[in-house]
mmCIF file of C-alpha atoms and ligand atoms in Angstrom:
data_model
loop_
_atom_site.group_PDB
_atom_site.id
_atom_site.type_symbol
_atom_site.label_atom_id
_atom_site.label_comp_id
_atom_site.label_asym_id
_atom_site.label_seq_id
_atom_site.Cartn_x
_atom_site.Cartn_y
_atom_site.Cartn_z
ATOM 1 C CA MET A 1 72.683 63.980 49.164
ATOM 2 C CA ARG A 2 69.333 64.193 51.407
ATOM 3 C CA ILE A 3 68.575 67.656 52.056
ATOM 4 C CA ASP A 4 65.482 69.074 54.228
ATOM 5 C CA LEU A 5 65.505 72.818 54.370
ATOM 6 C CA HIS A 6 62.796 73.675 56.717
ATOM 7 C CA ALA A 7 61.669 72.179 60.283
ATOM 8 C CA HIS A 8 60.601 73.439 63.870
ATOM 9 C CA SER A 9 61.754 72.279 67.348
ATOM 10 C CA THR A 10 60.666 73.313 70.762
ATOM 11 C CA ALA A 11 62.071 76.734 70.268
ATOM 12 C CA SER A 12 58.799 77.328 68.513
ATOM 13 C CA ASP A 13 55.930 74.994 67.457
ATOM 14 C CA GLY A 14 57.584 71.811 67.076
ATOM 15 C CA THR A 15 57.614 68.933 69.718
ATOM 16 C CA ASP A 16 61.681 67.940 69.295
ATOM 17 C CA THR A 17 64.019 69.596 71.281
ATOM 18 C CA PRO A 18 66.773 71.176 68.991
ATOM 19 C CA GLU A 19 69.025 68.420 69.991
ATOM 20 C CA GLN A 20 66.260 65.761 69.328
ATOM 21 C CA LEU A 21 65.650 67.092 66.065
ATOM 22 C CA MET A 22 69.283 66.817 64.966
ATOM 23 C CA ALA A 23 69.045 62.989 65.971
ATOM 24 C CA ALA A 24 65.845 62.676 64.408
ATOM 25 C CA ALA A 25 67.057 64.033 61.251
ATOM 26 C CA ALA A 26 70.498 61.783 61.164
ATOM 27 C CA ALA A 27 68.122 58.806 61.724
ATOM 28 C CA ALA A 28 65.687 59.922 59.090
ATOM 29 C CA GLY A 29 69.205 59.612 56.759
ATOM 30 C CA LEU A 30 69.338 63.189 55.940
ATOM 31 C CA ASP A 31 72.709 64.788 55.217
ATOM 32 C CA VAL A 32 71.470 68.224 55.758
ATOM 33 C CA ILE A 33 68.730 69.648 57.789
ATOM 34 C CA ALA A 34 67.547 73.434 58.319
ATOM 35 C CA ILE A 35 66.389 74.563 61.964
ATOM 36 C CA THR A 36 63.764 77.343 60.980
ATOM 37 C CA ASP A 37 61.620 78.111 64.033
ATOM 38 C CA HIS A 38 59.063 80.641 63.947
ATOM 39 C CA ASP A 39 60.490 84.225 64.788
ATOM 40 C CA SER A 40 63.317 82.693 66.894
ATOM 41 C CA THR A 41 67.006 81.643 66.772
ATOM 42 C CA ARG A 42 66.658 80.414 70.025
ATOM 43 C CA GLY A 43 67.384 76.470 69.229
ATOM 44 C CA TRP A 44 70.840 77.277 67.108
ATOM 45 C CA ASP A 45 72.924 76.770 69.873
ATOM 46 C CA GLU A 46 71.427 73.766 71.087
ATOM 47 C CA ALA A 47 71.383 72.111 67.621
ATOM 48 C CA ALA A 48 74.818 73.084 67.028
ATOM 49 C CA CYS A 49 75.988 71.329 70.171
ATOM 50 C CA GLY A 50 74.121 68.236 69.684
ATOM 51 C CA LEU A 51 74.900 67.685 66.164
ATOM 52 C CA PRO A 52 75.423 64.043 65.153
ATOM 53 C CA ALA A 53 78.835 63.356 63.085
ATOM 54 C CA GLY A 54 78.448 64.115 59.497
ATOM 55 C CA LEU A 55 75.047 65.864 59.860
ATOM 56 C CA THR A 56 75.280 69.353 58.468
ATOM 57 C CA VAL A 57 72.852 71.907 60.170
ATOM 58 C CA VAL A 58 71.797 75.194 58.205
ATOM 59 C CA ARG A 59 70.590 77.682 60.857
ATOM 60 C CA GLY A 60 67.476 79.855 59.916
ATOM 61 C CA THR A 61 64.195 81.071 60.937
ATOM 62 C CA GLU A 62 60.580 81.673 59.551
ATOM 63 C CA LEU A 63 58.848 84.975 59.819
ATOM 64 C CA SER A 64 55.532 85.724 59.857
ATOM 65 C CA CYS A 65 54.754 88.250 57.340
ATOM 66 C CA ALA A 66 51.952 90.117 55.262
ATOM 67 C CA HIS A 67 51.866 91.637 51.765
ATOM 68 C CA HIS A 68 49.752 94.423 51.269
ATOM 69 C CA GLY A 69 48.656 94.979 48.041
ATOM 70 C CA GLU A 70 48.375 98.282 46.217
ATOM 71 C CA SER A 71 45.907 101.039 47.770
ATOM 72 C CA VAL A 72 42.886 101.540 45.080
ATOM 73 C CA ASP A 73 41.153 105.079 45.322
ATOM 74 C CA GLY A 74 42.380 105.642 49.074
ATOM 75 C CA ALA A 75 41.223 102.251 50.281
ATOM 76 C CA PRO A 76 43.843 99.950 51.766
ATOM 77 C CA GLY A 77 45.352 97.432 49.545
ATOM 78 C CA ARG A 78 44.417 93.629 50.142
ATOM 79 C CA ARG A 79 46.539 92.231 52.857
ATOM 80 C CA THR A 80 47.945 88.445 52.599
ATOM 81 C CA SER A 81 49.493 86.468 55.120
ATOM 82 C CA LEU A 82 52.901 84.454 54.302
ATOM 83 C CA HIS A 83 55.839 83.044 55.546
ATOM 84 C CA MET A 84 59.327 83.875 54.761
ATOM 85 C CA LEU A 85 62.392 81.693 55.513
ATOM 86 C CA ALA A 86 65.341 83.292 56.398
ATOM 87 C CA TYR A 87 68.824 81.226 56.160
ATOM 88 C CA LEU A 88 72.357 81.813 57.405
ATOM 89 C CA PHE A 89 71.874 85.269 58.530
ATOM 90 C CA ASP A 90 74.065 86.992 61.170
ATOM 91 C CA PRO A 91 72.169 86.231 64.381
ATOM 92 C CA THR A 92 73.537 89.626 65.971
ATOM 93 C CA ALA A 93 72.223 91.921 63.479
ATOM 94 C CA GLN A 94 70.303 94.261 65.882
ATOM 95 C CA ALA A 95 67.482 95.790 63.485
ATOM 96 C CA PHE A 96 66.331 91.811 63.025
ATOM 97 C CA ILE A 97 66.462 90.722 66.558
ATOM 98 C CA ASP A 98 64.461 93.661 67.390
ATOM 99 C CA GLU A 99 61.823 92.599 64.817
ATOM 100 C CA ARG A 100 61.994 88.927 66.264
ATOM 101 C CA ILE A 101 61.656 90.177 69.470
ATOM 102 C CA ARG A 102 58.503 92.410 68.506
ATOM 103 C CA LEU A 103 56.920 89.552 66.549
ATOM 104 C CA ARG A 104 57.433 87.173 69.852
ATOM 105 C CA GLU A 105 56.168 89.168 72.460
ATOM 106 C CA ASP A 106 53.103 89.977 70.323
ATOM 107 C CA ARG A 107 52.523 86.051 69.945
ATOM 108 C CA ARG A 108 52.293 86.225 73.600
ATOM 109 C CA ARG A 109 49.734 88.909 73.799
ATOM 110 C CA ARG A 110 47.803 87.316 71.369
ATOM 111 C CA GLY A 111 48.172 83.965 72.700
ATOM 112 C CA ARG A 112 46.372 85.172 75.947
ATOM 113 C CA GLU A 113 43.644 86.621 74.006
ATOM 114 C CA ILE A 114 42.889 83.603 72.202
ATOM 115 C CA VAL A 115 42.976 81.570 75.469
ATOM 116 C CA ASP A 116 40.896 84.250 77.251
ATOM 117 C CA ARG A 117 38.150 83.840 74.423
ATOM 118 C CA MET A 118 38.183 80.179 74.985
ATOM 119 C CA ILE A 119 37.770 80.277 78.754
ATOM 120 C CA ALA A 120 35.065 82.689 78.382
ATOM 121 C CA ASP A 121 33.257 79.790 76.365
ATOM 122 C CA GLY A 122 33.983 77.410 79.122
ATOM 123 C CA LEU A 123 36.690 75.408 77.259
ATOM 124 C CA PRO A 124 39.325 73.649 79.791
ATOM 125 C CA ILE A 125 42.345 75.912 79.078
ATOM 126 C CA THR A 126 44.567 77.887 80.911
ATOM 127 C CA TRP A 127 47.390 80.244 79.999
ATOM 128 C CA GLU A 128 49.690 78.767 82.547
ATOM 129 C CA ARG A 129 49.526 75.313 80.563
ATOM 130 C CA VAL A 130 49.964 76.688 77.281
ATOM 131 C CA SER A 131 52.939 78.938 78.466
ATOM 132 C CA GLU A 132 54.281 76.171 80.068
ATOM 133 C CA LEU A 133 54.211 73.711 76.759
ATOM 134 C CA ALA A 134 55.764 76.663 75.135
ATOM 135 C CA GLY A 135 58.636 77.197 77.653
ATOM 136 C CA ASP A 136 60.917 79.862 76.323
ATOM 137 C CA GLY A 137 60.017 79.245 72.711
ATOM 138 C CA ALA A 138 57.583 81.291 70.332
ATOM 139 C CA VAL A 139 53.866 80.463 71.487
ATOM 140 C CA GLY A 140 51.873 79.392 68.813
ATOM 141 C CA ARG A 141 48.296 77.800 67.963
ATOM 142 C CA PRO A 142 49.786 74.483 68.117
ATOM 143 C CA HIS A 143 50.325 74.873 72.138
ATOM 144 C CA MET A 144 47.116 75.591 72.571
ATOM 145 C CA ALA A 145 45.939 72.788 70.416
ATOM 146 C CA ARG A 146 47.793 70.470 72.634
ATOM 147 C CA VAL A 147 46.077 71.526 75.874
ATOM 148 C CA LEU A 148 42.704 70.885 74.441
ATOM 149 C CA VAL A 149 43.987 67.332 73.142
ATOM 150 C CA GLU A 150 45.103 66.983 76.906
ATOM 151 C CA GLN A 151 41.996 68.044 78.046
ATOM 152 C CA GLY A 152 40.260 65.512 76.079
ATOM 153 C CA VAL A 153 38.144 68.309 74.480
ATOM 154 C CA VAL A 154 39.681 67.024 70.731
ATOM 155 C CA THR A 155 41.814 63.905 69.926
ATOM 156 C CA SER A 156 44.388 65.705 67.638
ATOM 157 C CA VAL A 157 45.822 68.910 66.930
ATOM 158 C CA ASN A 158 44.597 68.881 63.671
ATOM 159 C CA GLU A 159 41.000 68.681 64.973
ATOM 160 C CA ALA A 160 41.656 71.356 67.462
ATOM 161 C CA PHE A 161 42.496 73.654 64.418
ATOM 162 C CA ASP A 162 39.265 72.389 62.512
ATOM 163 C CA LYS A 163 37.207 73.044 65.371
ATOM 164 C CA TYR A 164 38.806 75.872 67.453
ATOM 165 C CA LEU A 165 41.885 77.283 66.179
ATOM 166 C CA ARG A 166 41.489 77.866 62.110
ATOM 167 C CA ASP A 167 41.861 81.450 61.102
ATOM 168 C CA SER A 168 37.995 81.706 60.560
ATOM 169 C CA SER A 169 37.406 80.500 64.127
ATOM 170 C CA ARG A 170 35.419 82.743 66.661
ATOM 171 C CA TYR A 171 38.587 82.439 68.969
ATOM 172 C CA PHE A 172 41.128 83.607 66.175
ATOM 173 C CA VAL A 173 43.195 86.590 67.172
ATOM 174 C CA ASP A 174 45.412 88.167 64.550
ATOM 175 C CA LYS A 175 49.155 88.705 65.688
ATOM 176 C CA ALA A 176 51.782 91.168 64.468
ATOM 177 C CA ASP A 177 53.700 90.581 61.389
ATOM 178 C CA THR A 178 56.511 91.875 59.252
ATOM 179 C CA ASP A 179 55.734 93.708 55.945
ATOM 180 C CA VAL A 180 57.420 91.090 53.507
ATOM 181 C CA PHE A 181 59.486 93.611 51.719
ATOM 182 C CA ALA A 182 61.057 94.504 55.464
ATOM 183 C CA ALA A 183 61.606 91.183 55.894
ATOM 184 C CA ILE A 184 63.487 90.581 52.765
ATOM 185 C CA ALA A 185 65.553 93.816 53.638
ATOM 186 C CA LEU A 186 66.200 92.612 57.054
ATOM 187 C CA THR A 187 67.480 89.184 56.065
ATOM 188 C CA LEU A 188 69.477 90.692 53.222
ATOM 189 C CA ALA A 189 71.182 93.308 55.390
ATOM 190 C CA ALA A 190 71.933 90.336 58.089
ATOM 191 C CA GLY A 191 73.964 88.468 55.216
ATOM 192 C CA GLY A 192 71.162 85.877 54.992
ATOM 193 C CA VAL A 193 69.087 84.405 52.371
ATOM 194 C CA PRO A 194 65.395 84.938 51.943
ATOM 195 C CA VAL A 195 62.980 82.021 50.901
ATOM 196 C CA PHE A 196 59.452 82.488 50.185
ATOM 197 C CA ALA A 197 58.084 79.579 52.500
ATOM 198 C CA HIS A 198 55.030 77.173 51.096
ATOM 199 C CA PRO A 199 53.929 80.066 48.545
ATOM 200 C CA PHE A 200 50.751 78.057 47.244
ATOM 201 C CA ALA A 201 49.682 76.656 50.594
ATOM 202 C CA ARG A 202 45.932 77.364 49.662
ATOM 203 C CA ARG A 203 44.390 75.633 52.560
ATOM 204 C CA ARG A 204 45.935 78.136 54.820
ATOM 205 C CA GLY A 205 43.999 80.984 53.410
ATOM 206 C CA ARG A 206 44.552 83.571 50.364
ATOM 207 C CA VAL A 207 48.117 83.082 48.385
ATOM 208 C CA VAL A 208 49.762 85.783 46.409
ATOM 209 C CA SER A 209 49.948 85.842 42.674
ATOM 210 C CA GLU A 210 53.179 85.354 40.374
ATOM 211 C CA ALA A 211 53.285 88.804 39.981
ATOM 212 C CA VAL A 212 53.609 89.495 43.589
ATOM 213 C CA ILE A 213 56.295 86.847 43.578
ATOM 214 C CA ALA A 214 58.102 88.779 41.032
ATOM 215 C CA ASP A 215 57.935 91.840 42.836
ATOM 216 C CA LEU A 216 59.606 89.926 45.911
ATOM 217 C CA ALA A 217 62.278 88.542 43.471
ATOM 218 C CA ALA A 218 63.143 92.372 42.376
ATOM 219 C CA ALA A 219 63.457 93.054 46.101
ATOM 220 C CA GLY A 220 65.859 90.304 46.566
ATOM 221 C CA LEU A 221 63.838 87.367 47.510
ATOM 222 C CA ALA A 222 66.514 84.507 46.776
ATOM 223 C CA GLY A 223 64.315 81.659 46.418
ATOM 224 C CA ILE A 224 60.911 79.956 46.626
ATOM 225 C CA GLU A 225 59.590 76.321 48.229
ATOM 226 C CA VAL A 226 58.255 74.536 45.671
ATOM 227 C CA ASP A 227 58.148 71.066 47.091
ATOM 228 C CA HIS A 228 56.102 71.048 50.519
ATOM 229 C CA PRO A 229 53.579 68.943 51.969
ATOM 230 C CA ASP A 230 50.914 71.659 51.387
ATOM 231 C CA HIS A 231 51.304 72.085 47.704
ATOM 232 C CA VAL A 232 49.170 70.008 45.181
ATOM 233 C CA PRO A 233 51.311 68.472 42.124
ATOM 234 C CA GLU A 234 49.716 71.431 39.710
ATOM 235 C CA ASP A 235 51.046 74.206 42.533
ATOM 236 C CA ARG A 236 54.569 72.636 42.371
ATOM 237 C CA ASP A 237 54.725 72.668 38.554
ATOM 238 C CA ALA A 238 53.524 76.206 38.510
ATOM 239 C CA LEU A 239 56.310 77.150 41.334
ATOM 240 C CA ARG A 240 59.065 75.295 39.511
ATOM 241 C CA ALA A 241 58.068 77.141 36.225
ATOM 242 C CA ILE A 242 58.406 80.733 38.283
ATOM 243 C CA ALA A 243 61.394 79.722 39.937
ATOM 244 C CA ALA A 244 62.902 79.258 36.611
ATOM 245 C CA ASN A 245 61.288 82.349 34.964
ATOM 246 C CA LEU A 246 62.384 84.513 37.899
ATOM 247 C CA GLY A 247 65.874 82.911 38.372
ATOM 248 C CA LEU A 248 64.999 81.801 41.943
ATOM 249 C CA ILE A 249 66.165 78.871 44.042
ATOM 250 C CA ALA A 250 63.810 76.069 44.129
ATOM 251 C CA THR A 251 63.919 74.246 47.323
ATOM 252 C CA GLY A 252 61.811 71.212 48.882
ATOM 253 C CA SER A 253 61.254 70.685 52.660
ATOM 254 C CA SER A 254 59.199 68.920 55.044
ATOM 255 C CA ASP A 255 58.139 71.619 57.277
ATOM 256 C CA TYR A 256 58.553 69.017 59.947
ATOM 257 C CA HIS A 257 56.888 70.072 63.349
ATOM 258 C CA GLY A 258 57.267 66.790 65.425
ATOM 259 C CA THR A 259 54.026 65.106 66.593
ATOM 260 C CA ASN A 260 52.090 68.408 66.068
ATOM 261 C CA LYS A 261 52.140 67.369 62.450
ATOM 262 C CA THR A 262 52.023 64.174 60.665
ATOM 263 C CA THR A 263 54.717 64.917 58.011
ATOM 264 C CA PRO A 264 57.869 62.918 58.763
ATOM 265 C CA LEU A 265 61.370 64.689 58.344
ATOM 266 C CA ALA A 266 62.831 64.247 54.690
ATOM 267 C CA ALA A 267 59.155 63.753 53.288
ATOM 268 C CA GLU A 268 60.308 66.500 50.875
ATOM 269 C CA LEU A 269 63.678 67.255 49.625
ATOM 270 C CA THR A 270 66.018 70.173 47.889
ATOM 271 C CA ALA A 271 68.435 69.197 45.105
ATOM 272 C CA PRO A 272 71.806 69.704 45.924
ATOM 273 C CA ASP A 273 72.500 71.908 42.972
ATOM 274 C CA GLN A 274 69.558 74.264 44.509
ATOM 275 C CA TYR A 275 71.274 73.974 48.211
ATOM 276 C CA GLU A 276 74.732 74.990 46.556
ATOM 277 C CA ARG A 277 72.992 78.167 45.067
ATOM 278 C CA LEU A 278 71.487 79.005 48.510
ATOM 279 C CA LEU A 279 75.027 78.367 50.255
ATOM 280 C CA GLY A 280 76.458 80.929 47.440
ATOM 281 C CA ALA A 281 73.731 83.352 48.362
ATOM 282 C CA ALA A 282 74.554 83.968 51.972
ATOM 283 C CA THR A 283 77.358 86.590 52.638
ATOM 284 C CA SER A 284 77.055 86.373 56.754
ATOM 285 C CA PRO A 285 79.792 84.754 58.981
ATOM 286 C CA THR A 286 77.126 82.084 59.670
ATOM 287 C CA ARG A 287 77.966 79.126 57.620
ATOM 288 C CA PRO A 288 76.267 75.563 57.896
ATOM 289 C CA LEU A 289 77.824 73.405 60.690
ATOM 290 C CA VAL A 290 78.984 69.756 60.425
ATOM 291 C CA GLY A 291 78.589 67.212 63.142
ATOM 292 C CA ALA A 292 82.220 66.341 63.926
ATOM 293 C CA ALA A 293 83.077 62.461 64.123
ATOM 294 C CA SER A 294 83.481 61.379 67.649
ATOM 295 C CA ALA A 295 86.925 60.368 68.562
HETATM 296 P P1 AMP B 301 50.267 80.580 64.617
HETATM 297 O O1 AMP B 301 51.964 80.786 63.972
HETATM 298 O O2 AMP B 301 50.507 80.562 66.117
HETATM 299 O O3 AMP B 301 49.524 81.754 63.913
HETATM 300 O O4 AMP B 301 50.133 78.774 64.100
HETATM 301 C C1 AMP B 301 50.165 78.851 62.954
HETATM 302 C C2 AMP B 301 51.197 77.749 63.057
HETATM 303 O O5 AMP B 301 50.117 76.316 63.202
HETATM 304 C C3 AMP B 301 51.555 77.010 61.960
HETATM 305 O O6 AMP B 301 53.041 77.331 61.637
HETATM 306 C C4 AMP B 301 51.705 75.452 61.780
HETATM 307 O O7 AMP B 301 52.463 74.903 62.528
HETATM 308 C C5 AMP B 301 50.489 75.199 62.650
HETATM 309 N N1 AMP B 301 49.168 74.651 62.002
HETATM 310 C C6 AMP B 301 48.376 75.249 61.285
HETATM 311 N N2 AMP B 301 47.493 74.596 60.699
HETATM 312 C C7 AMP B 301 47.421 73.293 61.223
HETATM 313 C C8 AMP B 301 46.722 72.224 61.241
HETATM 314 N N3 AMP B 301 45.501 72.125 60.557
HETATM 315 N N4 AMP B 301 46.974 71.232 62.091
HETATM 316 C C9 AMP B 301 48.265 71.159 62.693
HETATM 317 N N5 AMP B 301 48.959 72.586 62.547
HETATM 318 C C10 AMP B 301 48.433 73.543 62.087
HETATM 319 FE FE1 FE B 302 54.420 75.992 62.802
HETATM 320 FE FE1 FE B 303 55.135 78.446 57.758
HETATM 321 ZN ZN1 ZN B 304 57.131 76.009 59.063
#
């Protein structure tokens, strides 16, 4: 069984439509693929309709979250950005829907602000084009990166991040996020399974400690992504040990984004026993779907 539990489509910042993503997963020899767009379930229906025979899709999302450290002497606690995957939750759970809408609307506000800052500096980018690329999906920095590539300002999405879109860039604007404990609670209340995405992706900024992961586990976190393209071997070893210590499910995933990133589907995989644990943890009516064999 070849299982990849984290991939993006045009419902957020991937470049394959949900149907193309399912076809690509089958072509990559996967048995199970998860669709986990940022702050959105918009790709779920199309993925279900376009499902190749024998391929299983696990429907989920990836939420932008923040962890706030304990405040010391009245000073605010240290804030760390992180991503939480939520699998197999009930997409009609209203509180969770409201939170996803809040996050997506703020992505648009923030996207406009980044574009305005770039325009003020003379960069050839427009909100209209960014918005067109994003369609009705969640807007993200990769959409802006693609406009800069189209305009010949840079030659790749990666270069656009390095030069203009990284967190420390003068054009960077923060977006709304969900407190990580609230994200776990919303996921559990909707019958879903919360898994901490790329916990030690240090290239993206500060990461949380093992003690914080223990706090999240106590709050109901079900698993952590161990094998991820942004994790070096030592971090994978450390995360595998943390998962074992805390009784957490250990997953592996490509975090595929189509041509917005260089990692192919199935670059990292989840062990079948860990996948079974994840299925066992879900309590909502949302089940994995299997593509029917054509007649
Ligand atoms: P945003 O969600 O708008 O804050 O943008 C973050 C997203 O940009 C991540 O989910 C990745 O998909 C993507 N990303 C971050 N860094 C890079 C990079 N260096 N090259 C390509 N994509 C990146
Ligand atoms: Fe992304
Ligand atoms: Fe992520
Ligand atoms: Zn992702």
